[in-house]
CSV table of C-alpha atoms (C1' of nucleotides) and ligand atoms in Angstrom, one decimal:
chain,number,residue,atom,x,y,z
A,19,UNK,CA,-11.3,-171.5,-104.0
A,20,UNK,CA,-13.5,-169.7,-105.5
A,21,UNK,CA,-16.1,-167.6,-103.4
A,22,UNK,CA,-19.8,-166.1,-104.2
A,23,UNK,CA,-21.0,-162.7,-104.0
A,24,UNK,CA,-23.3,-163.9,-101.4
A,25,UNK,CA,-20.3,-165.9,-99.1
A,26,UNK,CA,-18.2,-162.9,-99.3
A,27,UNK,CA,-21.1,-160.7,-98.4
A,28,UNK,CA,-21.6,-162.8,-95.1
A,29,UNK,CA,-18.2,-162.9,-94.8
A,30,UNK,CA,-17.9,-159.3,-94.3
A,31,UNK,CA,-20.6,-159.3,-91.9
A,32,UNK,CA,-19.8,-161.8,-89.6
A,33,UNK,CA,-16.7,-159.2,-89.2
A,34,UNK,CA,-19.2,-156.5,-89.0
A,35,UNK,CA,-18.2,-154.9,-92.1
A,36,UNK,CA,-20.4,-153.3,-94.5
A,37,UNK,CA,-20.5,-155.1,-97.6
A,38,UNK,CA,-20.3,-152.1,-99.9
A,39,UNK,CA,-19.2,-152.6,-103.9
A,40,UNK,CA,-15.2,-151.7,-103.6
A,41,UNK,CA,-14.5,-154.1,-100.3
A,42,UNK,CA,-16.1,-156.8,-102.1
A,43,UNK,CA,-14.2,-156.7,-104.7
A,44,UNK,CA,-11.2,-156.3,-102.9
A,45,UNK,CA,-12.1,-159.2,-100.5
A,46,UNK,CA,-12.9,-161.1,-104.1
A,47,UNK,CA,-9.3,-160.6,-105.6
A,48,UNK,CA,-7.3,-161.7,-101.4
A,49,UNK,CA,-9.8,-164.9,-100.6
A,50,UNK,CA,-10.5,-166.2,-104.2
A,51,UNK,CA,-6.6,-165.8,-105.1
A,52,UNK,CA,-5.6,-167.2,-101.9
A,53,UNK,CA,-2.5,-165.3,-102.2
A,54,UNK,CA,0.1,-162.7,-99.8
A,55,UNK,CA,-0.6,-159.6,-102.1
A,56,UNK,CA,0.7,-156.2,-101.1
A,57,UNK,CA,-1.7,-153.0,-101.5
A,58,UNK,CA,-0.7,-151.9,-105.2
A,59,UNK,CA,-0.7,-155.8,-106.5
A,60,UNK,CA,-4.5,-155.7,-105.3
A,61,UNK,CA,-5.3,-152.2,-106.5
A,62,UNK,CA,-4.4,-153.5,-110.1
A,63,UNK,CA,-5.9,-156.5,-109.6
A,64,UNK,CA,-9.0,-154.8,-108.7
A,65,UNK,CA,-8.9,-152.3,-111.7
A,66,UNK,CA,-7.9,-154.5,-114.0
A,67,UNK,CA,-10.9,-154.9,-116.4
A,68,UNK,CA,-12.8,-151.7,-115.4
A,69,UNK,CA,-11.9,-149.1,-112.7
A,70,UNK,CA,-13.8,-150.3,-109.5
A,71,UNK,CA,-11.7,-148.3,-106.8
A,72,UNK,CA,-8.9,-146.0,-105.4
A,73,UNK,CA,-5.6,-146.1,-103.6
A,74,UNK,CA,-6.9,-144.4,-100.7
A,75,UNK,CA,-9.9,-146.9,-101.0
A,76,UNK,CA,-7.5,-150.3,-100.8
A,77,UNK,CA,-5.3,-149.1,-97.9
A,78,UNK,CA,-8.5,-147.9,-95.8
A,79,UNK,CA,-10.1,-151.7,-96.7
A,80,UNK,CA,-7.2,-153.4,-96.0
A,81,UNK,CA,-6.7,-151.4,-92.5
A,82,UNK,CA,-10.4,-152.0,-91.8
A,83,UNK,CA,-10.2,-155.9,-92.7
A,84,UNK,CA,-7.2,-156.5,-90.3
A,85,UNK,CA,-8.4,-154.4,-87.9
A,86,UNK,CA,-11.6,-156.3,-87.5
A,87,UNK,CA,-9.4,-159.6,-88.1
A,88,UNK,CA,-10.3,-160.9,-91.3
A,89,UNK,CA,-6.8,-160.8,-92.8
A,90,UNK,CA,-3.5,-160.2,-91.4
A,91,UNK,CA,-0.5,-158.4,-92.3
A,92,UNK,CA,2.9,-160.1,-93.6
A,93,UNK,CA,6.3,-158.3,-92.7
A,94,UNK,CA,9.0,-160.1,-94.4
A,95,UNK,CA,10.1,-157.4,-96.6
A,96,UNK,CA,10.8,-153.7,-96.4
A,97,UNK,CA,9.6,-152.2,-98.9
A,98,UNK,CA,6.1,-153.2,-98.7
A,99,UNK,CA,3.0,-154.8,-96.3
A,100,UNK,CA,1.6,-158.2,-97.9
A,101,UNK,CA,-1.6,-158.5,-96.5
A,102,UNK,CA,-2.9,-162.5,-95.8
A,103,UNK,CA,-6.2,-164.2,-96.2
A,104,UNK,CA,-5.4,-167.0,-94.4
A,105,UNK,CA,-5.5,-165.6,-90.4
A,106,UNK,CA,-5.2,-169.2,-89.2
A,107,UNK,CA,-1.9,-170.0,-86.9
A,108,UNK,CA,0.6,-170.7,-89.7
A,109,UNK,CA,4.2,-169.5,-90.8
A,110,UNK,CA,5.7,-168.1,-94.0
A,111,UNK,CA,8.7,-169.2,-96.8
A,112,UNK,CA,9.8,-166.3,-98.5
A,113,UNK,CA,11.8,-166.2,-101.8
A,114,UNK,CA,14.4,-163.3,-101.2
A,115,UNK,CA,14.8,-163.7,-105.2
A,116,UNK,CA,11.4,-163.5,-106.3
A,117,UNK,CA,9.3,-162.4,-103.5
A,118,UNK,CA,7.1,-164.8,-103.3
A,119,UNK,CA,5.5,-166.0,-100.0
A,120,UNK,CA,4.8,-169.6,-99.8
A,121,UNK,CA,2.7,-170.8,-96.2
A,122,UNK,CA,4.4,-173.2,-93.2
A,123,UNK,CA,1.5,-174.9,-91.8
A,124,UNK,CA,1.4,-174.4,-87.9
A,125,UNK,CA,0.6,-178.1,-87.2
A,126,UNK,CA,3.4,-180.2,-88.1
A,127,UNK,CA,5.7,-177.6,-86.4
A,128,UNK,CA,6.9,-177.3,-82.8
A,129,UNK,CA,8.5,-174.4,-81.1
A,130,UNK,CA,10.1,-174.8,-77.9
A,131,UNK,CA,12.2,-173.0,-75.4
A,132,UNK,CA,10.6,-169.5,-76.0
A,133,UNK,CA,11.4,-167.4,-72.8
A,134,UNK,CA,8.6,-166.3,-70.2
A,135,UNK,CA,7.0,-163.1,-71.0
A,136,UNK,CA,6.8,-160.1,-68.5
A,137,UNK,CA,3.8,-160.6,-66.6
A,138,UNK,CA,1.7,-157.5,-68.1
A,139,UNK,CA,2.6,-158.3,-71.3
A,140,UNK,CA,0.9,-160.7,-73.7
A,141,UNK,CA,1.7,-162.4,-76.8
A,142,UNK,CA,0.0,-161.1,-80.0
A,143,UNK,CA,1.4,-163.8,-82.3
A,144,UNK,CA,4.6,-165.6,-82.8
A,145,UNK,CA,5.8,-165.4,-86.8
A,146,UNK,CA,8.2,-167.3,-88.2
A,147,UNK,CA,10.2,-166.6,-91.4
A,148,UNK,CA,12.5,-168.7,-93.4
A,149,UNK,CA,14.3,-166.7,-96.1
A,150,UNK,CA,15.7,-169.1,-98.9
A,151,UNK,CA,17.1,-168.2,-102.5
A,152,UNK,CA,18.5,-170.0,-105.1
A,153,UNK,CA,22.0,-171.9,-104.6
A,154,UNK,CA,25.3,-170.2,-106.5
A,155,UNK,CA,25.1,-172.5,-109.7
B,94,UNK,CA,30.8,-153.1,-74.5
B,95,UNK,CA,33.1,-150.1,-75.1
B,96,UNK,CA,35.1,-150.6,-78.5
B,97,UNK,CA,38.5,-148.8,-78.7
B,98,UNK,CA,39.1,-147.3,-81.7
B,99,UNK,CA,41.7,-149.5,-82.9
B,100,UNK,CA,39.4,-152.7,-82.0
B,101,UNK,CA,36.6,-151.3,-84.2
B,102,UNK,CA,39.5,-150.5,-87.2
B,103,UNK,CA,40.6,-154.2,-86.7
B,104,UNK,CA,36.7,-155.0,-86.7
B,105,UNK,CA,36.1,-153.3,-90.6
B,106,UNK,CA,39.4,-154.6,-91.7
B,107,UNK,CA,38.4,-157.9,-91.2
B,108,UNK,CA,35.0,-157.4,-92.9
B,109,UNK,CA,37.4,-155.3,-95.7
B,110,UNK,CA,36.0,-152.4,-95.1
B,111,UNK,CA,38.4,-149.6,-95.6
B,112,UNK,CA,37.7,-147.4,-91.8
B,113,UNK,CA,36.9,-144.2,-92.8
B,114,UNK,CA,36.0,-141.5,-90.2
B,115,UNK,CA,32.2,-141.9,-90.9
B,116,UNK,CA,31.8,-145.6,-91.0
B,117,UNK,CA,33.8,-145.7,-87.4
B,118,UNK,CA,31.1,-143.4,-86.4
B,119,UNK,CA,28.7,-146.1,-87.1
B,120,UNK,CA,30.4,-148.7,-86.6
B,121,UNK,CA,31.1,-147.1,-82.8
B,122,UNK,CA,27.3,-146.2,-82.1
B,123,UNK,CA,26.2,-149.9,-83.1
B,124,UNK,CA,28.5,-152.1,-81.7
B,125,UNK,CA,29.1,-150.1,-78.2
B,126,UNK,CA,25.3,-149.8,-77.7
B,127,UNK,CA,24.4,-153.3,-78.9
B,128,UNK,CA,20.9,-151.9,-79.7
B,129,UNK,CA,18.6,-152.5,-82.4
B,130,UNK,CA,18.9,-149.4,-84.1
B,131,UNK,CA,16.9,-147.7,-87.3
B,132,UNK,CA,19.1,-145.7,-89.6
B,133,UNK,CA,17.3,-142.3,-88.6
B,134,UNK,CA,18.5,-143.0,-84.8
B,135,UNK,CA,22.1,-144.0,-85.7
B,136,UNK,CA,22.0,-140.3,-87.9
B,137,UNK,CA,21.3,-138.7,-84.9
B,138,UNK,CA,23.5,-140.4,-82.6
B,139,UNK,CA,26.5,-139.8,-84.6
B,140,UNK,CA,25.7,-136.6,-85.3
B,141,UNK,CA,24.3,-135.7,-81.8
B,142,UNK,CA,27.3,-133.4,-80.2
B,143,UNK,CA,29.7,-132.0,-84.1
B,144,UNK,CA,27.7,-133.0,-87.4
B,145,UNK,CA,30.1,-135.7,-88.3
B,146,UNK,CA,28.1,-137.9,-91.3
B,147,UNK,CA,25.0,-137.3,-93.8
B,148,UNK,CA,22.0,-139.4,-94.0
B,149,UNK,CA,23.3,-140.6,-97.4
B,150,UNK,CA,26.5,-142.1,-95.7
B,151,UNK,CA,24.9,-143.6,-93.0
B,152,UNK,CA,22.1,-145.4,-95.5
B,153,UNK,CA,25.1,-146.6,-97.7
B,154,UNK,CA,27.7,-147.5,-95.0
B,155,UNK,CA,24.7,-149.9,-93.3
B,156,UNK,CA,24.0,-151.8,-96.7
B,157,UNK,CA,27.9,-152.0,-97.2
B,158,UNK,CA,28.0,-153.6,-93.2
B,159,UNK,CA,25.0,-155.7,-94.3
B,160,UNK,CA,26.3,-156.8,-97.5
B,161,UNK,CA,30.0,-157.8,-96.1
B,162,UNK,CA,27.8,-159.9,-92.9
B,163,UNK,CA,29.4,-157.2,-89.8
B,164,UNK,CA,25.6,-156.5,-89.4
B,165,UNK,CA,22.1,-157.9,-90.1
B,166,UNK,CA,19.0,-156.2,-90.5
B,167,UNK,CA,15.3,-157.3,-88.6
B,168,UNK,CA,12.4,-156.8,-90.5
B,169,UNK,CA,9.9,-156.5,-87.5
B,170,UNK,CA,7.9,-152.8,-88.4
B,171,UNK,CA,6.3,-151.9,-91.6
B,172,UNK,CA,8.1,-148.4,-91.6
B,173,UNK,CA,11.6,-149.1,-90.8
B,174,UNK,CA,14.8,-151.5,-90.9
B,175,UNK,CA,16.4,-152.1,-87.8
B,176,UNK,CA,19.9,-152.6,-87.7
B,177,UNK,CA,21.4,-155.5,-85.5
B,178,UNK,CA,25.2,-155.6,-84.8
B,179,UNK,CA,24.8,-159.2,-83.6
B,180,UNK,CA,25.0,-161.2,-86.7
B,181,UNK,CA,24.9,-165.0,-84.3
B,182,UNK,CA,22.1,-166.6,-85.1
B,183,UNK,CA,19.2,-165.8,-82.6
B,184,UNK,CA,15.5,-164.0,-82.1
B,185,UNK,CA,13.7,-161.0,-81.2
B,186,UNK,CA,10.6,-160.0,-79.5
B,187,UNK,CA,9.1,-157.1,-80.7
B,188,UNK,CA,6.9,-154.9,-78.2
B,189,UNK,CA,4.8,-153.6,-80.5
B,190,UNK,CA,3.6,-150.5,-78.6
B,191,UNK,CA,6.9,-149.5,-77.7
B,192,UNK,CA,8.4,-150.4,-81.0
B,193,UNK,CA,11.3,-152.2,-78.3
B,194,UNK,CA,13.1,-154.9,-79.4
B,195,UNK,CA,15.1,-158.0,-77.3
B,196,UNK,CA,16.6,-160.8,-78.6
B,197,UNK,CA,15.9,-164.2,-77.5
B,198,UNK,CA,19.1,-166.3,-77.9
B,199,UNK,CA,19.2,-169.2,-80.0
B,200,UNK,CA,20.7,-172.0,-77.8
B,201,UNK,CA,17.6,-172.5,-75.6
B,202,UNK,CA,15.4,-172.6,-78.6
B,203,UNK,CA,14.1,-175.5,-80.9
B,204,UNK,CA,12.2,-175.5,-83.8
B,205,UNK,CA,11.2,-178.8,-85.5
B,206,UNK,CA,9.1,-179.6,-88.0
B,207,UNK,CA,10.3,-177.3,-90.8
B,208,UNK,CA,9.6,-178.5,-94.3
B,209,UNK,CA,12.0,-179.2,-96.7
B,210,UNK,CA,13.2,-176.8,-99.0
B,211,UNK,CA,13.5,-176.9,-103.2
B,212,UNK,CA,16.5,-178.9,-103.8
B,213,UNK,CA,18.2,-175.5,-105.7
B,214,UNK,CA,17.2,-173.7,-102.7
B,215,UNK,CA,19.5,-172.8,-99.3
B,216,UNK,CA,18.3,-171.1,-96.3
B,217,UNK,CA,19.4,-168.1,-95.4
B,218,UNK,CA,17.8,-167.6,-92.3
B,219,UNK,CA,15.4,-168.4,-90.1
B,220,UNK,CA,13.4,-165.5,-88.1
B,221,UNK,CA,11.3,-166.3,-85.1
B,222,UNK,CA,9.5,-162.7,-83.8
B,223,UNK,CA,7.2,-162.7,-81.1
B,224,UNK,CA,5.3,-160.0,-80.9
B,225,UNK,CA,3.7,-158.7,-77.6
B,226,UNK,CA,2.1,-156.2,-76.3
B,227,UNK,CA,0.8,-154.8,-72.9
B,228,UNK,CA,-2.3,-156.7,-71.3
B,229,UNK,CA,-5.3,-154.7,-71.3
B,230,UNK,CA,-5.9,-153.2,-68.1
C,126,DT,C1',-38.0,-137.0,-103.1
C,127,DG,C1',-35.1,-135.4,-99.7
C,128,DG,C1',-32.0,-135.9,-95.9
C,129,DC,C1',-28.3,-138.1,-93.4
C,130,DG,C1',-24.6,-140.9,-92.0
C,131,DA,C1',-21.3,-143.9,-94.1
C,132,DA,C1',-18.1,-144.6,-97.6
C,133,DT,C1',-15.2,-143.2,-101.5
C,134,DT,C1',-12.1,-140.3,-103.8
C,135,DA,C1',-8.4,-137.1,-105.9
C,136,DG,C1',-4.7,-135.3,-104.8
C,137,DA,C1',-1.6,-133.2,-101.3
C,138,DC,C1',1.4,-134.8,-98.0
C,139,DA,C1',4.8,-137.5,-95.1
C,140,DA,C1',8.6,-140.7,-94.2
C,141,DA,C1',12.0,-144.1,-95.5
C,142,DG,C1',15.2,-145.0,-98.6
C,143,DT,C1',18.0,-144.4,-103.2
C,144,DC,C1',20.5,-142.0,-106.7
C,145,DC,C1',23.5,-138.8,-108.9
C,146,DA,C1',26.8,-135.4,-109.9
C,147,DG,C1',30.1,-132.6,-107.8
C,148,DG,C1',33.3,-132.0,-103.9
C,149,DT,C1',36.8,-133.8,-100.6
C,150,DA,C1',40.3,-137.0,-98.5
C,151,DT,C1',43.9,-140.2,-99.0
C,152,DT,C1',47.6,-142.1,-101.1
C,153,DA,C1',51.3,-142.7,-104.4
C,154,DA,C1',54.3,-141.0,-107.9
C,155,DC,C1',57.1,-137.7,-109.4
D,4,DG,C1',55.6,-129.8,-102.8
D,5,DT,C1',52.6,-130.7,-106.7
D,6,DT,C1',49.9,-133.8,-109.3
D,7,DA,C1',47.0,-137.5,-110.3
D,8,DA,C1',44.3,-141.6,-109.3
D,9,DT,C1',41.0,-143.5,-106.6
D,10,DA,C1',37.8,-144.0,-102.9
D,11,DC,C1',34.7,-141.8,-100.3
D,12,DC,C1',31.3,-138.3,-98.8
D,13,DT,C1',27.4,-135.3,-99.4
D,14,DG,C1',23.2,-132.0,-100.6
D,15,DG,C1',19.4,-132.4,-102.6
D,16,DA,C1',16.4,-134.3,-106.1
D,17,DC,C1',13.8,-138.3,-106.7
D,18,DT,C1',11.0,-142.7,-105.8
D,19,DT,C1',7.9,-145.6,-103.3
D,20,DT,C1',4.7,-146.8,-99.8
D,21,DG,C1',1.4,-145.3,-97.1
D,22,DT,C1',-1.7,-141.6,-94.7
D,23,DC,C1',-4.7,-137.6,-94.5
D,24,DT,C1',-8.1,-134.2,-95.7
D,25,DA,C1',-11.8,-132.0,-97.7
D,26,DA,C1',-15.2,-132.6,-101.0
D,27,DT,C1',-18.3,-135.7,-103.3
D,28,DT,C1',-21.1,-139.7,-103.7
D,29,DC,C1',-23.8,-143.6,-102.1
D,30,DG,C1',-27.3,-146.2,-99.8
D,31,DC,C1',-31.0,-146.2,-97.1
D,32,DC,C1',-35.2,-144.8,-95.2
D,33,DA,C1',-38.8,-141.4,-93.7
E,382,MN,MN1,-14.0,-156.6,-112.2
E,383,MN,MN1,8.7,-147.8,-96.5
E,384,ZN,ZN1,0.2,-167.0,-95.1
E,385,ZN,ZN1,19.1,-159.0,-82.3
DNA sequence: TGGCGAATTAGACAAAGTCCAGGTATTAAC
DNA sequence: GTTAATACCTGGACTTTGTCTAATTCGCCA
């Protein structure tokens, strides 16, 4: 999907965001790409024809966009955050071998037999990870 | 549990892992606390009454544990592997203001619906984490 | 045009983890 | 006992991901 200038602009601030030149372009590159992208793939992505923004830039946008809950964060792999477009219920296929990220949906998918929480506690999300690489030729 | 020491030297053998002073160390704090564990902590258990291991033995002895299946790691917080000396198959919820984590066993827990994999693909794990945090008051 | 709050930025900093080269332990042979 | 081979350990430099700060710049409006 591709979005406009103007759609991305009311995207932003229908979270309340301002829509100032660097987080559009980094909203650009996460919901036009459609992709799980950690913070330095986007900082390239961003720069990559002329130099639009900064490192400290990216990780204070990205903080500010899942703070206000327009994207969400990924944690299937150490070394690095993938940050999500897609903040609908839904569960991830990771690629140990490559990295890549590929989306479960949520619907066709039933979990059952998850214990009780305590009774001041509440559930922030329920993630679900299968890990797969390539068989031993 | 309490391992002897002679339990935990059977314990490496089996996983042909030469036991060394320093990896029974490790090997002692993880398996007779049963915790989820980041390598900082187990540095500072070991070491917490005669300086008995470095921070470069402890990283490496963890990735050997890992790599020969006596451990498994949960990838649950952006800033640091946990170590988990329960390599069964099971779950963990992850109190994310606490940064506690629980297991949820795997017997009374069913998940259906999971798509099919590549055919040159195997699974090497699936993770359920449910994250939860404390109701605001 | 000037002023003001919000946003951006370079670069210093921090924390987790890896790497390397030199030192130490363990074992086996002599 | 000494020597030698091998495995293991370690201090500290280094890398990577992410945060912080102080200074600058931007966008808007009086
Ligand atoms: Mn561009
Ligand atoms: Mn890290
Ligand atoms: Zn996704
Ligand atoms: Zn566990």
């Amino acid at each position: 999907m591709s979005y406009s200038r103007d759609a991305l602009i009311s995207l932003l601030q229908r979270h309340d965001i301002g829509p100032t030149h660097q987080r559009l372009e980094i909203a650009q590159v996460l919901f036009s790409r459609g992709e799980h992208l950690a913070a330095e793939q986007i900082l390239a992505l961003v720069n990559e024809h002329r130099a639009e923004t900064s490192k400290a830039t990216v990780y204070n946008t990205l903080n500010l966009f899942r703070d206000r809950g327009l994207i969400r964060e990924v944690i299937v792999d150490p070394k690095r955050v993938f940050y999500d477009p897609n903040t609908q219920p839904h569960h991830h296929l990771y690629n140990v071998d490559s990295g890549e990220i590929t989306d479960i949906p949520a619907d066709d998918l039933v979990v059952s037999g998850l214990p009780e929480l305590p009774p001041d506690m509440v559930t922030t999300g329920v993630d679900i990870i299968v890990r797969m690489r390539a068989r031993q030729p």
